[in-house]
Amino acid sequence: MSKIYKDPLFWIFLGCICYPFLPYVGNFTSLGTELLLWFIFTLSFNLCLGQTGLPSFGHGAFYGMGTYAAAIVFLRLSASGSFVLPILGGIAVGAVAAAFLGWLIREKRGVYFAMMTVAFTQVCFGICFRWDEVTGGEAGLSGISRLDFLGIPMRDPVTFYYFCFAVFVVCAIVIRAISRSCFGLSLQSVRQNYIRSQYLGYNVGVYKFAVYTLSGAFAGLSGALYCLLTQSAFADILDWTKSGDVVMATLLGGGTVSFYGPIVGSLIFIICKNLLSSLWDHWLFIYGLSFVVILSLFPTGIMGMFRKKAKKKD
Amino acid sequence: MKRLFCISLLALSFVAFGQAAPAGAADVLKIGVVSPVSGNYGDHGALERAGMEMALKELGGTILGKKVEFVVADSETNPDTAARRVRGLIEKDGIKIFMGGVSSSVGMAIAAVAAERKVLYIATNGNSDELTSTKAVRYMFRAAPSMASLGRAAGTYAIENLGKKWYFMTHDYSWGHSGTRWARDVLKKSGGTEVGEVKFPMGTRDFSAQLLQVRNSDAEVLMITCAGFDNVALLKQLAEYRIHDKMKVVYTLQEFCDVYPLRAAEHRGYYATEVSWDENEQMKAASKKFAEMFPKAAAPVIDNGNYNGYVAMMAIAEAIEKAGSAENVEKLVTALEGMEIKKNLRDKPTYIDPRTHQFLSKVVMVEGDPKGTGTAVWKLIKTYDAVQFDMTKEENPIDLTKK
Amino acid sequence: MLELSLFCNGIVLGLVYAAVALGFSLVLGVSGVINFSHGITFTFGAYFFWAMYQTLGWIPAMILSPMFVALIGFFVERLIIRRVYGQDPLFGLLITLGFAMAMEELIRMIFGPATHNVNAPDFANGVIIVGDFLYSQYRVFIAVVAAVMVAAVWVFTEKSKYGSVVKGGMFNSEMVGALGHDLYRMRLYIMVLGSFIAGLSGILAAPIWSVKSGMGNSILMPSFLIVLMGGLGSIPGTLIGGLLVGICLSMGTLVAPRFVDMIPYILMGGIVYFWPRGLMGQQNIIE
């Protein structure tokens, strides 16, 4: 029993449960929900970046496609109106798109891998921005509503927050289990020494393909939930700058050294962005500079900073 | 280090929340303004906010004795960010009235939030048809004329005065498509011929290939729908490739702030626009006043952006006075439906169509003046009533008065 | 006839793209840093030029303002880029991206957010008319300047002694360092040179686009794509990549005008899929 108190996830979950009841801060329910979705998204992204060393700059594509898939499933396919179907649609589309891309570029590495994913994202963005008949083009899709799920009305923002929380709990536990499993350890070996793991007989390409697909499915899931949160879908989230945000948040938190890095990173990233923009018109100046400062002083991010301290004490 | 970090984070959050904490004063009316502050469209955002501030100053800074305060949320010209900030303001400050939004997609994202949370939203500078047709919601009004009014005004002028063989240049997204669609509607009805169309993606900076194609055709009129930074580049390149010598250039929507920075020889062509600063004496006086108040604005006169901001603010003020308070959003919506805004700097008041929630005033045609200096970049040539060209009931069957 | 004029236009565009990508390519080749502040140096060039050209005249301003930009490049290398040598290239990408964001906002603070106008010089303000075909003189002018720029850098790396050190640095920087050449100084020089080229390209683009703070963003990705297409650290490769993109963009308006902006991405994807190091790439610093 005492072991559970040492588990950081337990404290993170506890914090999330209490969030809506916190004085004043708790009023930002939709921001809190978005944060939970970012947690899922960055955790899954970190399976690629931190675990396997895949610098994917195209994760926004899977997130965005999940959003669109959920919207289209809701508006066109589920005539009866279902809460779960759009989410499943988002997961499926995210996974399929990631599998397609992952298979094509499974042998690429480093910058080439990154740029292939950027190219993919930009092409997806271009298509979604222009295909008025299906994606609504610039005008986007709207008119999505949150229906009842198992008799629970999801329209209420707080209820939806707890639904997302439940999803987050499941995802976090699953993703951690994956990263600690045999499969996850093999992925680490791919990151640490690509060539040696090939010599050891691992089919590295297939491992990369598998983790990419998996990660895409989670990204699609968070995208679909985001669609339900905003009740609309727009092409702008497919732009590569969104994918860049995700990479920044993960690195800032220290995704390369710690499993919890992405959570810390996205927390600080989102809060800083929202705070700074309300303080000063030229907030982008501070925002950009703080990246330079933090990343050049602590190349391993915030968690890396703590890690180093802890090691010194030992 | 760890302790230092924690302390600084704590201090930061205290500063932030202390700053953001509701003032609690009952005699302050907060109005949310969602418009781009940073980023590439920052100047357009600043322009519309300047218009709102000018209107507020004319109102004496108060509505019904309550001091009005603008709470600005940076939309970053991104629909998702805009929606997030609006939801934040609703949850944090309990704001019930919003206006702003330079691009149509931002307007649509906020409209979705307005419908969900039941707050009033006046979209200022989105022209896409969807805002008042397929995406129309009861809680949203639109101050700018629809693309139908502008496109058909430009088309009607061109067909009557300039020529019957047209070539279209279209910015390739929903807004651009609707501009071309309505101009083409005029062309078809009057029996003209379409020589060709070239669609170019958003973010195009170099139009040499497209313009070579246009020049190669035998069209009499080049009908352009293009906006933003791309448009400034296009205006320069139209002059560079001497398109004006071969055909007449007509824009379905032009902004003063796009033409103003160019050199005189590049102000050529016929533009449909929402407002021209030399329309009447009232407008000229307001332009002068505006230039004095905001010497750094992108346009030193009344332009589309600040005019719509101005009218939106005036509409909100009149609606609150009519409804008696700013608390009940339903009452405000009912007050706005069918209202006439008298303080609109024009001789005829702006009418708000209760069926589509569209502000209906005027659409003007101007002709670029290649010799004009200073603010005289164009001359007014024709004024149309917006209602004459707006979407008809057959084209837009939506009816927001029915629940 | 139209096809021919579009093809010629494509070559002109391609030369300009190649020149813009050249600075990016040099820095990436020698230092292994993906310099996303390349776009902002481009913008700085245009802004400095706008501030100077009316008082100084076209040509003096065109020479002077890239020098200021080169000075910025010097400080960027000293303060920021130096910290990321030898690290994962993506790390450098993110740091320079953050820096570019801050600088873009700084430009808005200093020069204001509005668009500014720059006129073409008087000696290149007309048009060339050959029969049915019309072309702007200014485009020819920038194509010539771009070609001279590319050629000068090419001659420098191929013929001069220091150029061969630079070329060696692209191939194996550690070995060059071990042979007693000051690697850090070389990287600094190359960064300064790269900024100079970017600043000059910004000036050349200003009369066609007009000047705005976000103008650098639209060349950043294409120049990166061109470098990957041509092969890292290969100047002929960059030239070929640039020409390929220019011609495809120009001719593409005939075939698929709506999707021309995706052509560079698709080209890059296709080329890198079949030629993993780009068309003329060799083993390089970031592998």
Short mmCIF file of N, CA, C and O in Angstrom, two decimals, chain C residues 13 67 110 141 155 188 216:
data_model
loop_
_atom_site.label_atom_id
_atom_site.label_comp_id
_atom_site.label_asym_id
_atom_site.label_seq_id
_atom_site.Cartn_x
_atom_site.Cartn_y
_atom_site.Cartn_z
N LEU C 13 12.95 31.95 -60.82
CA LEU C 13 12.52 31.64 -59.45
C LEU C 13 13.49 30.69 -58.79
O LEU C 13 13.86 30.85 -57.63
N MET C 67 25.37 43.67 -44.33
CA MET C 67 26.47 43.67 -43.37
C MET C 67 25.93 43.74 -41.94
O MET C 67 26.45 43.07 -41.05
N ILE C 110 9.82 47.15 -32.88
CA ILE C 110 10.65 48.27 -33.35
C ILE C 110 10.01 48.97 -34.55
O ILE C 110 9.83 50.17 -34.55
N PHE C 141 17.06 41.12 -62.99
CA PHE C 141 18.10 41.66 -62.12
C PHE C 141 18.36 40.74 -60.93
O PHE C 141 19.50 40.37 -60.63
N VAL C 155 32.73 29.06 -56.40
CA VAL C 155 34.14 29.28 -56.71
C VAL C 155 34.95 29.28 -55.41
O VAL C 155 36.02 28.68 -55.33
N LEU C 188 31.95 30.05 -37.24
CA LEU C 188 31.52 31.44 -37.05
C LEU C 188 31.50 32.16 -38.39
O LEU C 188 30.53 32.83 -38.75
N GLY C 216 9.70 36.08 -43.52
CA GLY C 216 10.73 35.05 -43.52
C GLY C 216 10.17 33.64 -43.45
O GLY C 216 10.78 32.69 -43.91
#
